[in-house]
Amino acid sequence: MKNTISHRVADFLKNFPPFNLLNKSDLLTLSEQITIIYKEKGNPVFLENDSPHGHFYVVYKGAIALKKSNEKSMMDLCDEGDIFGLRPLMASENYKMEAKAQEESILYAIPIDIFKPYAQQNNEVGDYLIASFASNTRNPYSINHRGKLYEEVLEPVAPHTPLMDLQSVQYSKKLITCTEDTPVKKVAEKMTENKVGAMLILRNKLPIGIITDRDLRNNIVTGKYPITIEASKIMVSPVTTFKKNITITQAQMAMMKSNISHLCITKDGTSDTKAIGILSKHDIMVAMGNNPAVLIKAITRAKKIKNIKRIRKSIDHLLTGYLEQNIPMTLTSKIITELNDACIKRIIAISLKEMPSKPPVKFTWLSLGSQGRSEQLLQTDQDNAILFENVPEEELEETTDYFLKLAKIINKGLFDIGYEYCPAEMMASNPNWCHSLDEWKTKVSEWITNPGADEVLLSSIFFDYNVTYGDVGLADKLSDHIFETTQNYPIFYLHLASGALQNPSPTGFFRQMLLEADGEHKDTFDLKRRALMPLTDAARVLILSHSVKFVNNTFERFEKLAELEPNNEETFLACSYATKALLKFRTKQGLMHNDSGRYIAIEQLSKEERIKLKRTFKTIKDIQELISVRFKVSNLMR
Amino acid sequence: MINIFRRKPVQYPKFWEDYAQSFEQKLPTDLNEIRFVVLDTETTGFDYIHDRILSIGALTLQNKMIEVSRNLELYLEQDHHNADSIKIHGILKSEAIYRISEEDALQQLLAYLQNAVIIAHHAVFDLNMINKALERNGLPKLKNPAIDTSNLYKHTLLTTNLVKKKDHYSLDELADKFDISKKDRHTAMGDAYITAIAFLKIKSRLKEKDSLKLKDLLKMG
């Protein structure tokens, strides 16, 4: 009988080892017997000490975290195509780790009875499994464990492992090469095009020399040689070569010794065999761990969205580290925002390449809401819009279509790296959020001149926009228009201010914290709505009334306000401090629970944390009073 | 003498009686134990009277799992054909694929369905098509409760003036929204699979998900 789904499963599996080693009909037979399993985020697949299931698992979509229940750190994160839960089945022992869905996931469960014969009959499959059992743990000593198929090898995956000197470095396998008679100009062009800092000179596939940025600077830019000269004249020769399993320490030593920045990896480690890769100082930095500069570089070099997704995980790691080390929130938020922005920019650049033609006119990608305010340290959902240059009316439809198409690709890209779609559909791919400058002007004028509840809500999200990509001038023009219009309609401030006072109060009459009464988050404290939003809303209306452009971040807005109104300095600085404290609180909670950190279970907080939290409430009350008085929000309007 | 009071009740074939009998068993209260059958039909068109079912794809969803070996994929012999719909589902009348009669297909479908809860995208259409086929074969309508993923999806959307809810959401829209691959789209089995994954993802996004009961799902979908 025809089975469409098993073909679909086989089609996926054939891309991943060891299934790529099976022949087509075996793979199909195997695929007919699998079970497709859906796991919600946070649901376990198996727990530590569970007796082995009849299946092992392949991640089809999502990610599965493996960890020991008594340890905090994750052992491994299984991505699309990764196998887990096989070793205990082969060894018929209980699971030694728990497996939980880190994200919403779809798994393929493969019955061990059906699979085992293949592993035994097919040597390649068996070898692969032995090797992967050993290396899956990312253990630098794994080589010693080869062959011990039935043994559990466990080492936590720590990105800043102290065993650096034993770890081998990932080198770039993509070789950018030329021959000795290539003109230097061509060499430089090729290096720029490929974004590399060094070019290998080959003769009969063997490395005979290398040209780096430094050689070009020293020999060409100084005028020592003309730009038309052959590569062989300025190349450094011979090349320092190494075998591929070079460790971090070895590489560092070699570079220091000869004062060079690149090593050539060859087949047997000598310059008499084929070059297979190049190892740069940059690769060593990447291997040594997380560093914002390295991550930024990695992002700008990423060619596929999949690569960015991986880098995103490092960013979260960096964030955890910063919070643990109590790095000031201002700095943390700056760095993380920079990195997040770089990811979004890169996705837009990749998406632009997917379009059949270049954008017809200039455009700006606006990040809205918390992203626009640079307060989105954790990935939550995406809010964005497109603003493009005015076009003649007859071209408007076509132009809008182009940008809607582009936005659809970008929104999907952002989704793929972990930004959920906006539930209220405030995304550039929604025709309501993709307009020309004039259309936007008309739209915001409508909001400002007829401020109903919806309009106030829309403006409070939209007015925090920040240029993530594209032409800043366009956004500048729109901001000018917003300030002009609001000054002509001061009633708008009143509405915005009363909107800012409508958030539910954090404390009740007896100064107890108010918890959510029902729904999915019953008995938790809504940190976003009851504490952060009142501050954010207050900062927005105040900064707008001062017509200050491009200060979006709430705590920076309060600092700016303190500067503008020295008589209220104390209140504003307290607000800035409270915002930072709450943001940090939310981020920490979010990282701890792998969610947005919005809802907090009060009973799980320490006494100190509770006091800290409560202290911010006083500040919230103060700022709300200030707004109420300043904008004369009568009790009626509240 | 003819006794008018002793009119014999209509005799249905055994496979129908078996099917009907399965409903005597009560459904489990735990949602994870309930057997859902996600199905989709490809037809010659959208007319309930003239158009016919060309294929049925059905899979069993229980405890958030789909066992691929338990799928049901049926291709039917039909005389009626519609050139327009072939472009969509790609099932040509003469294509070399194992086909069975409508009656055989219904017999297999009923044996597969039993008292399961049916899930389908725009369920009314598929159920009407199947019920019409049953009627042509002298059988009553399906007895299974059914959930429509198009309706259920609407309950995951925010209730706000800012988002205009549509009356219908296509399977393509759901697939895009939930990042489900559209491979095998417009084959009965492929669509049933997309519907199944969409159903799971919708269910996890419903606000009431922890206290959700079957009757809530039936009401919403």
PDB file of N, CA and C in Angstrom, chain B residues 78-156:
ATOM      1  N   GLN B  78     -13.316   5.791  -9.709  1.00  0.00           N
ATOM      2  CA  GLN B  78     -14.483   6.636  -9.939  1.00  0.00           C
ATOM      3  C   GLN B  78     -14.656   6.868 -11.425  1.00  0.00           C
ATOM      4  N   ASP B  79     -15.892   6.943 -11.854  1.00  0.00           N
ATOM      5  CA  ASP B  79     -16.153   7.227 -13.269  1.00  0.00           C
ATOM      6  C   ASP B  79     -16.186   8.718 -13.538  1.00  0.00           C
ATOM      7  N   HIS B  80     -16.739   9.423 -12.577  1.00  0.00           N
ATOM      8  CA  HIS B  80     -16.846  10.871 -12.749  1.00  0.00           C
ATOM      9  C   HIS B  80     -15.461  11.509 -12.644  1.00  0.00           C
ATOM     10  N   HIS B  81     -15.153  12.362 -13.581  1.00  0.00           N
ATOM     11  CA  HIS B  81     -13.884  13.068 -13.490  1.00  0.00           C
ATOM     12  C   HIS B  81     -14.024  14.516 -13.829  1.00  0.00           C
ATOM     13  N   ASN B  82     -13.140  15.312 -13.335  1.00  0.00           N
ATOM     14  CA  ASN B  82     -13.231  16.740 -13.505  1.00  0.00           C
ATOM     15  C   ASN B  82     -11.831  17.245 -13.842  1.00  0.00           C
ATOM     16  N   ALA B  83     -11.683  17.746 -15.050  1.00  0.00           N
ATOM     17  CA  ALA B  83     -10.350  18.133 -15.531  1.00  0.00           C
ATOM     18  C   ALA B  83      -9.717  19.215 -14.659  1.00  0.00           C
ATOM     19  N   ASP B  84     -10.546  20.083 -14.075  1.00  0.00           N
ATOM     20  CA  ASP B  84      -9.990  21.186 -13.297  1.00  0.00           C
ATOM     21  C   ASP B  84      -9.296  20.728 -12.029  1.00  0.00           C
ATOM     22  N   SER B  85      -9.922  19.761 -11.355  1.00  0.00           N
ATOM     23  CA  SER B  85      -9.373  19.385 -10.056  1.00  0.00           C
ATOM     24  C   SER B  85      -8.118  18.536 -10.194  1.00  0.00           C
ATOM     25  N   ILE B  86      -7.938  17.903 -11.356  1.00  0.00           N
ATOM     26  CA  ILE B  86      -6.734  17.094 -11.538  1.00  0.00           C
ATOM     27  C   ILE B  86      -5.485  17.944 -11.385  1.00  0.00           C
ATOM     28  N   LYS B  87      -5.614  19.196 -11.852  1.00  0.00           N
ATOM     29  CA  LYS B  87      -4.473  20.101 -11.736  1.00  0.00           C
ATOM     30  C   LYS B  87      -4.060  20.250 -10.276  1.00  0.00           C
ATOM     31  N   ILE B  88      -5.014  20.198  -9.369  1.00  0.00           N
ATOM     32  CA  ILE B  88      -4.697  20.411  -7.957  1.00  0.00           C
ATOM     33  C   ILE B  88      -4.129  19.163  -7.303  1.00  0.00           C
ATOM     34  N   HIS B  89      -4.860  18.071  -7.374  1.00  0.00           N
ATOM     35  CA  HIS B  89      -4.400  16.915  -6.598  1.00  0.00           C
ATOM     36  C   HIS B  89      -3.551  15.933  -7.401  1.00  0.00           C
ATOM     37  N   GLY B  90      -3.549  16.093  -8.732  1.00  0.00           N
ATOM     38  CA  GLY B  90      -2.647  15.294  -9.550  1.00  0.00           C
ATOM     39  C   GLY B  90      -2.993  13.824  -9.634  1.00  0.00           C
ATOM     40  N   ILE B  91      -4.212  13.452  -9.280  1.00  0.00           N
ATOM     41  CA  ILE B  91      -4.579  12.042  -9.411  1.00  0.00           C
ATOM     42  C   ILE B  91      -5.268  11.857 -10.761  1.00  0.00           C
ATOM     43  N   LEU B  92      -4.591  11.238 -11.685  1.00  0.00           N
ATOM     44  CA  LEU B  92      -5.192  11.003 -12.995  1.00  0.00           C
ATOM     45  C   LEU B  92      -5.980   9.711 -12.952  1.00  0.00           C
ATOM     46  N   LYS B  93      -7.020   9.672 -13.764  1.00  0.00           N
ATOM     47  CA  LYS B  93      -7.913   8.523 -13.712  1.00  0.00           C
ATOM     48  C   LYS B  93      -7.183   7.231 -14.045  1.00  0.00           C
ATOM     49  N   SER B  94      -6.259   7.334 -15.023  1.00  0.00           N
ATOM     50  CA  SER B  94      -5.636   6.099 -15.489  1.00  0.00           C
ATOM     51  C   SER B  94      -4.319   5.807 -14.779  1.00  0.00           C
ATOM     52  N   GLU B  95      -3.928   6.691 -13.868  1.00  0.00           N
ATOM     53  CA  GLU B  95      -2.643   6.512 -13.199  1.00  0.00           C
ATOM     54  C   GLU B  95      -2.545   5.110 -12.592  1.00  0.00           C
ATOM     55  N   ALA B  96      -1.358   4.508 -12.745  1.00  0.00           N
ATOM     56  CA  ALA B  96      -1.197   3.136 -12.270  1.00  0.00           C
ATOM     57  C   ALA B  96      -1.039   3.126 -10.758  1.00  0.00           C
ATOM     58  N   ILE B  97      -2.130   3.068 -10.076  1.00  0.00           N
ATOM     59  CA  ILE B  97      -2.083   3.036  -8.625  1.00  0.00           C
ATOM     60  C   ILE B  97      -3.181   2.080  -8.199  1.00  0.00           C
ATOM     61  N   TYR B  98      -2.967   1.393  -7.121  1.00  0.00           N
ATOM     62  CA  TYR B  98      -3.948   0.395  -6.722  1.00  0.00           C
ATOM     63  C   TYR B  98      -5.224   1.081  -6.257  1.00  0.00           C
ATOM     64  N   ARG B  99      -6.318   0.770  -6.954  1.00  0.00           N
ATOM     65  CA  ARG B  99      -7.581   1.422  -6.638  1.00  0.00           C
ATOM     66  C   ARG B  99      -8.619   0.402  -6.190  1.00  0.00           C
ATOM     67  N   ILE B 100      -9.529   0.861  -5.379  1.00  0.00           N
ATOM     68  CA  ILE B 100     -10.593  -0.023  -4.910  1.00  0.00           C
ATOM     69  C   ILE B 100     -11.935   0.643  -5.156  1.00  0.00           C
ATOM     70  N   SER B 101     -12.992  -0.139  -5.053  1.00  0.00           N
ATOM     71  CA  SER B 101     -14.321   0.427  -5.286  1.00  0.00           C
ATOM     72  C   SER B 101     -14.711   1.313  -4.117  1.00  0.00           C
ATOM     73  N   GLU B 102     -15.699   2.176  -4.368  1.00  0.00           N
ATOM     74  CA  GLU B 102     -16.159   3.072  -3.316  1.00  0.00           C
ATOM     75  C   GLU B 102     -16.641   2.275  -2.101  1.00  0.00           C
ATOM     76  N   GLU B 103     -17.325   1.189  -2.385  1.00  0.00           N
ATOM     77  CA  GLU B 103     -17.866   0.393  -1.281  1.00  0.00           C
ATOM     78  C   GLU B 103     -16.739  -0.193  -0.427  1.00  0.00           C
ATOM     79  N   ASP B 104     -15.729  -0.754  -1.098  1.00  0.00           N
ATOM     80  CA  ASP B 104     -14.580  -1.297  -0.365  1.00  0.00           C
ATOM     81  C   ASP B 104     -13.914  -0.224   0.476  1.00  0.00           C
ATOM     82  N   ALA B 105     -13.779   0.961  -0.142  1.00  0.00           N
ATOM     83  CA  ALA B 105     -13.111   2.055   0.558  1.00  0.00           C
ATOM     84  C   ALA B 105     -13.886   2.416   1.820  1.00  0.00           C
ATOM     85  N   LEU B 106     -15.217   2.510   1.692  1.00  0.00           N
ATOM     86  CA  LEU B 106     -16.036   2.863   2.852  1.00  0.00           C
ATOM     87  C   LEU B 106     -15.902   1.799   3.940  1.00  0.00           C
ATOM     88  N   GLN B 107     -15.902   0.550   3.480  1.00  0.00           N
ATOM     89  CA  GLN B 107     -15.776  -0.553   4.434  1.00  0.00           C
ATOM     90  C   GLN B 107     -14.464  -0.432   5.217  1.00  0.00           C
ATOM     91  N   GLN B 108     -13.363  -0.152   4.484  1.00  0.00           N
ATOM     92  CA  GLN B 108     -12.060  -0.017   5.157  1.00  0.00           C
ATOM     93  C   GLN B 108     -12.033   1.204   6.061  1.00  0.00           C
ATOM     94  N   LEU B 109     -12.639   2.284   5.578  1.00  0.00           N
ATOM     95  CA  LEU B 109     -12.638   3.524   6.361  1.00  0.00           C
ATOM     96  C   LEU B 109     -13.389   3.333   7.683  1.00  0.00           C
ATOM     97  N   LEU B 110     -14.563   2.693   7.603  1.00  0.00           N
ATOM     98  CA  LEU B 110     -15.356   2.511   8.829  1.00  0.00           C
ATOM     99  C   LEU B 110     -14.633   1.623   9.824  1.00  0.00           C
ATOM    100  N   ALA B 111     -13.984   0.576   9.283  1.00  0.00           N
ATOM    101  CA  ALA B 111     -13.247  -0.325  10.174  1.00  0.00           C
ATOM    102  C   ALA B 111     -12.098   0.422  10.846  1.00  0.00           C
ATOM    103  N   TYR B 112     -11.537   1.387  10.108  1.00  0.00           N
ATOM    104  CA  TYR B 112     -10.417   2.164  10.643  1.00  0.00           C
ATOM    105  C   TYR B 112     -10.907   3.187  11.658  1.00  0.00           C
ATOM    106  N   LEU B 113     -12.008   3.852  11.323  1.00  0.00           N
ATOM    107  CA  LEU B 113     -12.516   4.931  12.163  1.00  0.00           C
ATOM    108  C   LEU B 113     -12.979   4.433  13.527  1.00  0.00           C
ATOM    109  N   GLN B 114     -13.808   3.405  13.501  1.00  0.00           N
ATOM    110  CA  GLN B 114     -14.471   2.958  14.729  1.00  0.00           C
ATOM    111  C   GLN B 114     -15.070   4.164  15.443  1.00  0.00           C
ATOM    112  N   ASN B 115     -14.888   4.249  16.754  1.00  0.00           N
ATOM    113  CA  ASN B 115     -15.531   5.355  17.478  1.00  0.00           C
ATOM    114  C   ASN B 115     -14.586   6.531  17.711  1.00  0.00           C
ATOM    115  N   ALA B 116     -13.567   6.648  16.854  1.00  0.00           N
ATOM    116  CA  ALA B 116     -12.592   7.724  17.035  1.00  0.00           C
ATOM    117  C   ALA B 116     -13.235   9.093  16.863  1.00  0.00           C
ATOM    118  N   VAL B 117     -12.540  10.115  17.367  1.00  0.00           N
ATOM    119  CA  VAL B 117     -12.962  11.487  17.136  1.00  0.00           C
ATOM    120  C   VAL B 117     -12.271  11.951  15.857  1.00  0.00           C
ATOM    121  N   ILE B 118     -13.042  12.457  14.912  1.00  0.00           N
ATOM    122  CA  ILE B 118     -12.467  12.868  13.623  1.00  0.00           C
ATOM    123  C   ILE B 118     -11.930  14.296  13.706  1.00  0.00           C
ATOM    124  N   ILE B 119     -10.755  14.496  13.131  1.00  0.00           N
ATOM    125  CA  ILE B 119     -10.213  15.838  12.985  1.00  0.00           C
ATOM    126  C   ILE B 119      -9.989  16.079  11.504  1.00  0.00           C
ATOM    127  N   ALA B 120     -10.466  17.210  10.992  1.00  0.00           N
ATOM    128  CA  ALA B 120     -10.219  17.526   9.590  1.00  0.00           C
ATOM    129  C   ALA B 120     -10.225  19.032   9.419  1.00  0.00           C
ATOM    130  N   HIS B 121      -9.551  19.486   8.368  1.00  0.00           N
ATOM    131  CA  HIS B 121      -9.547  20.914   8.084  1.00  0.00           C
ATOM    132  C   HIS B 121     -10.733  21.209   7.187  1.00  0.00           C
ATOM    133  N   HIS B 122     -11.581  22.134   7.602  1.00  0.00           N
ATOM    134  CA  HIS B 122     -12.886  22.343   6.972  1.00  0.00           C
ATOM    135  C   HIS B 122     -13.635  21.014   6.969  1.00  0.00           C
ATOM    136  N   ALA B 123     -13.795  20.458   8.149  1.00  0.00           N
ATOM    137  CA  ALA B 123     -14.345  19.109   8.332  1.00  0.00           C
ATOM    138  C   ALA B 123     -15.690  18.902   7.635  1.00  0.00           C
ATOM    139  N   VAL B 124     -16.499  19.958   7.605  1.00  0.00           N
ATOM    140  CA  VAL B 124     -17.842  19.809   7.031  1.00  0.00           C
ATOM    141  C   VAL B 124     -17.765  19.240   5.620  1.00  0.00           C
ATOM    142  N   PHE B 125     -16.811  19.739   4.837  1.00  0.00           N
ATOM    143  CA  PHE B 125     -16.690  19.294   3.463  1.00  0.00           C
ATOM    144  C   PHE B 125     -16.368  17.794   3.383  1.00  0.00           C
ATOM    145  N   ASP B 126     -15.333  17.382   4.098  1.00  0.00           N
ATOM    146  CA  ASP B 126     -14.921  15.972   4.023  1.00  0.00           C
ATOM    147  C   ASP B 126     -16.030  15.057   4.540  1.00  0.00           C
ATOM    148  N   LEU B 127     -16.673  15.475   5.639  1.00  0.00           N
ATOM    149  CA  LEU B 127     -17.727  14.635   6.207  1.00  0.00           C
ATOM    150  C   LEU B 127     -18.909  14.530   5.250  1.00  0.00           C
ATOM    151  N   ASN B 128     -19.266  15.651   4.627  1.00  0.00           N
ATOM    152  CA  ASN B 128     -20.370  15.612   3.668  1.00  0.00           C
ATOM    153  C   ASN B 128     -20.052  14.692   2.492  1.00  0.00           C
ATOM    154  N   MET B 129     -18.834  14.776   2.002  1.00  0.00           N
ATOM    155  CA  MET B 129     -18.433  13.928   0.886  1.00  0.00           C
ATOM    156  C   MET B 129     -18.556  12.453   1.273  1.00  0.00           C
ATOM    157  N   ILE B 130     -18.062  12.140   2.480  1.00  0.00           N
ATOM    158  CA  ILE B 130     -18.113  10.739   2.922  1.00  0.00           C
ATOM    159  C   ILE B 130     -19.565  10.306   3.147  1.00  0.00           C
ATOM    160  N   ASN B 131     -20.354  11.193   3.765  1.00  0.00           N
ATOM    161  CA  ASN B 131     -21.758  10.846   4.028  1.00  0.00           C
ATOM    162  C   ASN B 131     -22.547  10.623   2.728  1.00  0.00           C
ATOM    163  N   LYS B 132     -22.228  11.446   1.704  1.00  0.00           N
ATOM    164  CA  LYS B 132     -22.896  11.256   0.420  1.00  0.00           C
ATOM    165  C   LYS B 132     -22.527   9.893  -0.167  1.00  0.00           C
ATOM    166  N   ALA B 133     -21.263   9.533  -0.024  1.00  0.00           N
ATOM    167  CA  ALA B 133     -20.811   8.234  -0.542  1.00  0.00           C
ATOM    168  C   ALA B 133     -21.515   7.102   0.219  1.00  0.00           C
ATOM    169  N   LEU B 134     -21.646   7.274   1.534  1.00  0.00           N
ATOM    170  CA  LEU B 134     -22.344   6.271   2.344  1.00  0.00           C
ATOM    171  C   LEU B 134     -23.782   6.133   1.868  1.00  0.00           C
ATOM    172  N   GLU B 135     -24.400   7.293   1.618  1.00  0.00           N
ATOM    173  CA  GLU B 135     -25.801   7.308   1.183  1.00  0.00           C
ATOM    174  C   GLU B 135     -25.966   6.555  -0.143  1.00  0.00           C
ATOM    175  N   ARG B 136     -25.032   6.828  -1.076  1.00  0.00           N
ATOM    176  CA  ARG B 136     -25.087   6.130  -2.370  1.00  0.00           C
ATOM    177  C   ARG B 136     -25.016   4.619  -2.191  1.00  0.00           C
ATOM    178  N   ASN B 137     -24.346   4.192  -1.142  1.00  0.00           N
ATOM    179  CA  ASN B 137     -24.197   2.764  -0.882  1.00  0.00           C
ATOM    180  C   ASN B 137     -25.225   2.247   0.124  1.00  0.00           C
ATOM    181  N   GLY B 138     -26.272   3.024   0.320  1.00  0.00           N
ATOM    182  CA  GLY B 138     -27.377   2.595   1.166  1.00  0.00           C
ATOM    183  C   GLY B 138     -27.051   2.528   2.646  1.00  0.00           C
ATOM    184  N   LEU B 139     -26.135   3.402   3.081  1.00  0.00           N
ATOM    185  CA  LEU B 139     -25.762   3.374   4.492  1.00  0.00           C
ATOM    186  C   LEU B 139     -26.092   4.708   5.160  1.00  0.00           C
ATOM    187  N   PRO B 140     -26.262   4.675   6.497  1.00  0.00           N
ATOM    188  CA  PRO B 140     -26.507   5.931   7.213  1.00  0.00           C
ATOM    189  C   PRO B 140     -25.244   6.790   7.283  1.00  0.00           C
ATOM    190  N   LYS B 141     -25.408   7.955   7.920  1.00  0.00           N
ATOM    191  CA  LYS B 141     -24.279   8.879   8.035  1.00  0.00           C
ATOM    192  C   LYS B 141     -23.279   8.428   9.093  1.00  0.00           C
ATOM    193  N   LEU B 142     -22.069   9.013   9.035  1.00  0.00           N
ATOM    194  CA  LEU B 142     -21.042   8.750  10.052  1.00  0.00           C
ATOM    195  C   LEU B 142     -21.558   9.154  11.428  1.00  0.00           C
ATOM    196  N   LYS B 143     -21.118   8.416  12.438  1.00  0.00           N
ATOM    197  CA  LYS B 143     -21.575   8.706  13.796  1.00  0.00           C
ATOM    198  C   LYS B 143     -20.523   9.426  14.638  1.00  0.00           C
ATOM    199  N   ASN B 144     -19.320   9.617  14.057  1.00  0.00           N
ATOM    200  CA  ASN B 144     -18.229  10.151  14.881  1.00  0.00           C
ATOM    201  C   ASN B 144     -18.373  11.638  15.170  1.00  0.00           C
ATOM    202  N   PRO B 145     -17.994  12.050  16.381  1.00  0.00           N
ATOM    203  CA  PRO B 145     -17.877  13.491  16.638  1.00  0.00           C
ATOM    204  C   PRO B 145     -16.689  14.032  15.839  1.00  0.00           C
ATOM    205  N   ALA B 146     -16.737  15.324  15.455  1.00  0.00           N
ATOM    206  CA  ALA B 146     -15.662  15.850  14.616  1.00  0.00           C
ATOM    207  C   ALA B 146     -15.202  17.227  15.076  1.00  0.00           C
ATOM    208  N   ILE B 147     -13.919  17.490  14.848  1.00  0.00           N
ATOM    209  CA  ILE B 147     -13.321  18.784  15.186  1.00  0.00           C
ATOM    210  C   ILE B 147     -12.771  19.392  13.904  1.00  0.00           C
ATOM    211  N   ASP B 148     -13.073  20.669  13.697  1.00  0.00           N
ATOM    212  CA  ASP B 148     -12.571  21.358  12.509  1.00  0.00           C
ATOM    213  C   ASP B 148     -11.388  22.243  12.906  1.00  0.00           C
ATOM    214  N   THR B 149     -10.213  21.976  12.333  1.00  0.00           N
ATOM    215  CA  THR B 149      -9.021  22.752  12.711  1.00  0.00           C
ATOM    216  C   THR B 149      -9.119  24.215  12.291  1.00  0.00           C
ATOM    217  N   SER B 150      -9.894  24.477  11.239  1.00  0.00           N
ATOM    218  CA  SER B 150     -10.029  25.877  10.819  1.00  0.00           C
ATOM    219  C   SER B 150     -10.736  26.680  11.909  1.00  0.00           C
ATOM    220  N   ASN B 151     -11.784  26.083  12.472  1.00  0.00           N
ATOM    221  CA  ASN B 151     -12.500  26.768  13.559  1.00  0.00           C
ATOM    222  C   ASN B 151     -11.673  26.814  14.833  1.00  0.00           C
ATOM    223  N   LEU B 152     -11.032  25.691  15.137  1.00  0.00           N
ATOM    224  CA  LEU B 152     -10.258  25.608  16.379  1.00  0.00           C
ATOM    225  C   LEU B 152      -9.150  26.663  16.392  1.00  0.00           C
ATOM    226  N   TYR B 153      -8.557  26.866  15.214  1.00  0.00           N
ATOM    227  CA  TYR B 153      -7.453  27.814  15.102  1.00  0.00           C
ATOM    228  C   TYR B 153      -7.860  29.208  15.550  1.00  0.00           C
ATOM    229  N   LYS B 154      -9.103  29.572  15.222  1.00  0.00           N
ATOM    230  CA  LYS B 154      -9.563  30.922  15.549  1.00  0.00           C
ATOM    231  C   LYS B 154      -9.479  31.200  17.055  1.00  0.00           C
ATOM    232  N   HIS B 155      -9.577  30.133  17.841  1.00  0.00           N
ATOM    233  CA  HIS B 155      -9.526  30.332  19.296  1.00  0.00           C
ATOM    234  C   HIS B 155      -8.132  30.644  19.804  1.00  0.00           C
ATOM    235  N   THR B 156      -7.119  30.481  18.961  1.00  0.00           N
ATOM    236  CA  THR B 156      -5.765  30.835  19.407  1.00  0.00           C
ATOM    237  C   THR B 156      -5.479  32.297  19.109  1.00  0.00           C
TER     238      THR B 156
END
